[in-house]
Amino acid sequence: QKEVEQDPGPLSVPEGAIVSLNCTYSNSAFQYFMWYRQYSRKGPELLMYTYSSGNKEDGRFTAQVDKSSKYISLFIRDSQPSDSATYLCAMSPNQAGTALIFGKGTTLSVSS
Amino acid sequence: DGGITQSPKYLFRKEGQNVTLSCEQNLNHDAMYWYRQDPGQGLRLIYYSQIVNDFQKGDIAEGYSVSREKKESFPLTVTSAQKNPTAFYLCASSVNSYGYTFGSGTRLTVV
């Protein structure tokens, strides 16, 4: 079983739709949970991060972490064509000397 | 502006040749990382360094080597022992456990 599982999609939605992206994980030591957005042929950029369980909202984006279920989600409201990208979840146990573990990424396409 | 610079953007390698990918950061970050990205595979960790003159192997270190002689620089050498080097290589740096800043990547192709 891989440490982080993410459905690669692709996911296609019309403009204005609500998008739900998800990851599951197996390591209960993970404390930091992140979502990165990657446009084609570019490096990923940090979109949101959450420490432990709970929700975090930033504009049209909401990140949720449910540690009891080992499940994280990213919701995008009123999706725009500019949201078309690959979304990568990432996690860390917050231990010195460790690196982030990434999911495989979900490719999202928003059509106008 | 602070950031990470990767060069070159595109690189072609002949069979049996070693090539070096450059990664420079001016963010004053202690930690630096190299990831490899293949279609449908996500990001896989090659090497990382938490401090100058020290580095650790990641999940797929075989066929790669690194050095960390300066805080700002973390070059990656793809050796001839790496049998399938064609991929997109990403360098990152961080000051904490979660806030990675990535470079724009180097696309390596074997010819």
CSV table of C-alpha atoms in Angstrom, one decimal:
chain,number,residue,atom,x,y,z
A,1,GLN,CA,0.0,0.0,0.0
A,2,LYS,CA,1.4,3.4,-1.0
A,3,GLU,CA,1.7,6.0,1.7
A,4,VAL,CA,-0.4,8.5,-0.2
A,5,GLU,CA,-3.1,7.7,-2.7
A,6,GLN,CA,-4.6,10.2,-5.1
A,7,ASP,CA,-6.9,9.6,-8.1
A,8,PRO,CA,-5.1,10.9,-11.2
A,9,GLY,CA,-8.3,11.7,-13.1
A,10,PRO,CA,-8.4,13.4,-15.5
A,11,LEU,CA,-11.3,15.4,-14.2
A,12,SER,CA,-13.3,17.6,-16.6
A,13,VAL,CA,-15.9,20.1,-15.3
A,14,PRO,CA,-17.8,23.1,-16.8
A,15,GLU,CA,-16.9,26.6,-15.6
A,16,GLY,CA,-18.7,27.5,-12.4
A,17,ALA,CA,-18.8,23.9,-11.1
A,18,ILE,CA,-17.7,22.9,-7.6
A,19,VAL,CA,-14.7,20.6,-7.7
A,20,SER,CA,-13.7,18.1,-5.1
A,21,LEU,CA,-10.2,16.6,-5.1
A,22,ASN,CA,-9.2,13.9,-2.6
A,23,CYS,CA,-6.3,12.0,-1.1
A,24,THR,CA,-6.0,9.1,1.3
A,25,TYR,CA,-3.0,8.2,3.4
A,26,SER,CA,-1.8,5.4,5.6
A,27,ASN,CA,0.8,7.0,7.9
A,28,SER,CA,-0.8,8.3,11.1
A,29,ALA,CA,2.3,10.3,11.8
A,30,PHE,CA,1.5,12.9,9.1
A,31,GLN,CA,0.8,16.3,10.7
A,32,TYR,CA,1.1,18.8,7.8
A,33,PHE,CA,-1.2,18.5,4.8
A,34,MET,CA,-0.7,20.5,1.7
A,35,TRP,CA,-2.1,21.1,-1.8
A,36,TYR,CA,0.1,22.2,-4.6
A,37,ARG,CA,-1.0,23.4,-8.1
A,38,GLN,CA,1.1,22.7,-11.1
A,39,TYR,CA,0.5,24.2,-14.5
A,40,SER,CA,1.9,22.3,-17.5
A,41,ARG,CA,5.7,22.3,-17.8
A,42,LYS,CA,6.0,24.4,-14.6
A,43,GLY,CA,7.1,23.7,-11.1
A,44,PRO,CA,4.4,23.1,-8.4
A,45,GLU,CA,3.3,26.1,-6.3
A,46,LEU,CA,1.9,25.9,-2.8
A,47,LEU,CA,-1.8,26.5,-2.8
A,48,MET,CA,-2.9,25.7,0.8
A,49,TYR,CA,-1.6,23.9,3.9
A,50,THR,CA,-3.3,22.7,7.0
A,51,TYR,CA,-1.9,21.5,10.3
A,52,SER,CA,-3.6,18.5,11.8
A,53,SER,CA,-7.4,18.1,11.4
A,54,GLY,CA,-9.9,20.8,10.4
A,55,ASN,CA,-10.8,23.1,7.6
A,56,LYS,CA,-9.1,26.1,6.1
A,57,GLU,CA,-10.6,28.5,3.6
A,58,ASP,CA,-8.8,30.9,1.2
A,59,GLY,CA,-11.1,32.6,-1.4
A,60,ARG,CA,-12.6,29.9,-3.6
A,61,PHE,CA,-10.5,27.2,-2.1
A,62,THR,CA,-11.2,25.1,1.0
A,63,ALA,CA,-8.9,22.4,2.4
A,64,GLN,CA,-10.3,19.7,4.8
A,65,VAL,CA,-8.4,17.2,6.8
A,66,ASP,CA,-10.0,14.2,8.6
A,67,LYS,CA,-7.2,12.5,10.5
A,68,SER,CA,-9.6,9.9,11.9
A,69,SER,CA,-10.3,8.7,8.4
A,70,LYS,CA,-6.9,9.5,7.0
A,71,TYR,CA,-8.6,11.5,4.2
A,72,ILE,CA,-7.9,15.1,2.9
A,73,SER,CA,-9.9,17.1,0.4
A,74,LEU,CA,-9.6,20.3,-1.6
A,75,PHE,CA,-12.8,22.0,-2.8
A,76,ILE,CA,-12.8,24.6,-5.5
A,77,ARG,CA,-15.9,26.8,-5.7
A,78,ASP,CA,-17.0,28.6,-8.9
A,79,SER,CA,-14.2,26.9,-10.9
A,80,GLN,CA,-12.6,28.9,-13.7
A,81,PRO,CA,-10.7,27.9,-16.8
A,82,SER,CA,-7.5,29.3,-15.1
A,83,ASP,CA,-7.9,26.5,-12.5
A,84,SER,CA,-7.1,23.9,-15.2
A,85,ALA,CA,-3.9,22.3,-13.8
A,86,THR,CA,-2.6,19.3,-11.9
A,87,TYR,CA,-3.3,19.3,-8.2
A,88,LEU,CA,-0.9,17.4,-6.0
A,89,CYS,CA,-1.5,16.6,-2.3
A,90,ALA,CA,1.5,16.4,-0.1
A,91,MET,CA,2.1,15.4,3.5
A,92,SER,CA,4.7,15.6,6.2
A,93,PRO,CA,5.2,14.1,9.7
A,94,ASN,CA,6.9,17.3,10.8
A,95,GLN,CA,10.0,15.5,11.8
A,96,ALA,CA,13.4,17.1,11.3
A,97,GLY,CA,15.2,15.5,8.4
A,98,THR,CA,12.2,14.3,6.5
A,99,ALA,CA,10.8,15.3,3.2
A,100,LEU,CA,7.3,15.8,1.8
A,101,ILE,CA,5.5,12.7,0.4
A,102,PHE,CA,3.4,13.6,-2.7
A,103,GLY,CA,0.4,12.0,-4.3
A,104,LYS,CA,0.4,11.3,-8.0
A,105,GLY,CA,-1.6,14.4,-8.8
A,106,THR,CA,-5.1,14.9,-10.3
A,107,THR,CA,-5.4,16.7,-13.6
A,108,LEU,CA,-8.3,19.1,-13.7
A,109,SER,CA,-9.7,20.7,-16.8
A,110,VAL,CA,-12.3,23.5,-16.5
A,111,SER,CA,-14.1,24.3,-19.8
A,112,SER,CA,-15.7,27.7,-20.5
B,1,ASP,CA,13.1,38.7,-6.3
B,2,GLY,CA,13.9,35.6,-4.3
B,3,GLY,CA,13.4,32.2,-5.8
B,4,ILE,CA,14.9,29.0,-7.2
B,5,THR,CA,16.6,28.9,-10.6
B,6,GLN,CA,17.0,25.6,-12.4
B,7,SER,CA,19.1,25.3,-15.6
B,8,PRO,CA,19.0,24.4,-18.3
B,9,LYS,CA,15.3,24.2,-19.1
B,10,TYR,CA,15.9,21.4,-21.6
B,11,LEU,CA,18.8,19.0,-21.6
B,12,PHE,CA,19.7,16.1,-24.0
B,13,ARG,CA,21.8,13.3,-22.9
B,14,LYS,CA,23.6,10.7,-25.0
B,15,GLU,CA,23.8,7.1,-23.9
B,16,GLY,CA,26.7,6.6,-21.4
B,17,GLN,CA,27.0,10.3,-20.7
B,18,ASN,CA,26.9,12.0,-17.3
B,19,VAL,CA,25.0,15.3,-17.1
B,20,THR,CA,24.6,17.8,-14.3
B,21,LEU,CA,21.4,19.8,-13.6
B,22,SER,CA,21.9,23.1,-11.8
B,23,CYS,CA,19.7,24.4,-8.9
B,24,GLU,CA,20.4,27.8,-7.2
B,25,GLN,CA,18.3,29.5,-4.6
B,26,ASN,CA,18.5,33.0,-3.0
B,27,LEU,CA,15.8,32.4,-0.4
B,28,ASN,CA,18.3,31.6,2.4
B,29,HIS,CA,16.6,28.2,2.9
B,30,ASP,CA,18.6,25.5,4.7
B,31,ALA,CA,16.9,22.5,3.1
B,32,MET,CA,16.9,21.6,-0.6
B,33,TYR,CA,15.4,18.7,-2.6
B,34,TRP,CA,15.5,17.0,-5.9
B,35,TYR,CA,12.4,15.3,-7.3
B,36,ARG,CA,11.8,13.4,-10.5
B,37,GLN,CA,8.4,13.6,-12.2
B,38,ASP,CA,7.2,11.0,-14.7
B,39,PRO,CA,3.7,11.0,-16.3
B,40,GLY,CA,1.2,9.4,-13.9
B,41,GLN,CA,3.9,8.9,-11.3
B,42,GLY,CA,3.7,12.1,-9.2
B,43,LEU,CA,6.9,13.5,-7.6
B,44,ARG,CA,9.5,10.9,-6.4
B,45,LEU,CA,12.3,12.0,-4.1
B,46,ILE,CA,15.8,11.5,-5.4
B,47,TYR,CA,18.0,13.3,-2.8
B,48,TYR,CA,17.6,16.0,-0.2
B,49,SER,CA,19.9,18.1,2.0
B,50,GLN,CA,19.1,19.7,5.3
B,51,ILE,CA,22.4,21.5,5.7
B,52,VAL,CA,25.6,22.3,3.8
B,53,ASN,CA,27.9,19.3,3.3
B,54,ASP,CA,25.2,16.8,4.2
B,55,PHE,CA,22.6,15.0,2.1
B,56,GLN,CA,20.4,11.9,2.3
B,57,LYS,CA,19.1,9.5,-0.3
B,58,GLY,CA,15.5,9.6,-1.3
B,59,ASP,CA,13.4,6.8,-2.7
B,60,ILE,CA,15.0,6.6,-6.1
B,61,ALA,CA,18.7,7.7,-5.6
B,62,GLU,CA,20.3,4.9,-7.7
B,63,GLY,CA,22.1,6.4,-10.7
B,64,TYR,CA,22.1,9.9,-9.3
B,65,SER,CA,24.6,11.9,-7.2
B,66,VAL,CA,24.5,15.3,-5.5
B,67,SER,CA,26.7,17.8,-3.7
B,68,ARG,CA,26.0,20.6,-1.2
B,69,GLU,CA,29.1,22.7,-1.0
B,70,LYS,CA,27.2,26.0,-0.6
B,71,LYS,CA,23.9,26.8,1.0
B,72,GLU,CA,22.6,28.3,-2.3
B,73,SER,CA,23.5,25.5,-4.6
B,74,PHE,CA,22.4,21.8,-4.9
B,75,PRO,CA,23.4,20.4,-8.3
B,76,LEU,CA,22.2,16.9,-9.4
B,77,THR,CA,24.3,14.7,-11.6
B,78,VAL,CA,22.5,12.0,-13.6
B,79,THR,CA,25.1,9.3,-14.2
B,80,SER,CA,25.3,6.7,-16.9
B,81,ALA,CA,24.2,4.2,-14.3
B,82,GLN,CA,20.7,5.7,-14.5
B,83,LYS,CA,19.1,3.5,-17.2
B,84,ASN,CA,15.9,5.5,-17.7
B,85,PRO,CA,16.7,9.2,-17.1
B,86,THR,CA,14.2,10.8,-19.4
B,87,ALA,CA,11.9,12.8,-17.0
B,88,PHE,CA,11.1,16.2,-15.7
B,89,TYR,CA,13.4,17.1,-12.8
B,90,LEU,CA,12.3,19.5,-10.1
B,91,CYS,CA,14.4,21.2,-7.4
B,92,ALA,CA,12.8,22.7,-4.3
B,93,SER,CA,13.9,24.4,-1.1
B,94,SER,CA,12.2,25.0,2.2
B,95,VAL,CA,12.6,26.7,5.6
B,96,ASN,CA,10.1,24.4,7.3
B,97,SER,CA,8.3,21.0,7.0
B,98,TYR,CA,5.7,22.1,4.5
B,99,GLY,CA,6.4,25.3,2.6
B,100,TYR,CA,8.4,24.1,-0.4
B,101,THR,CA,9.4,26.5,-3.2
B,102,PHE,CA,9.9,24.8,-6.5
B,103,GLY,CA,12.0,25.8,-9.5
B,104,SER,CA,10.6,25.7,-13.0
B,105,GLY,CA,12.2,22.3,-13.7
B,106,THR,CA,14.6,20.7,-16.2
B,107,ARG,CA,13.3,18.4,-18.9
B,108,LEU,CA,15.9,15.7,-19.6
B,109,THR,CA,15.7,13.6,-22.7
B,110,VAL,CA,18.0,10.7,-23.7
B,111,VAL,CA,18.9,10.8,-27.4
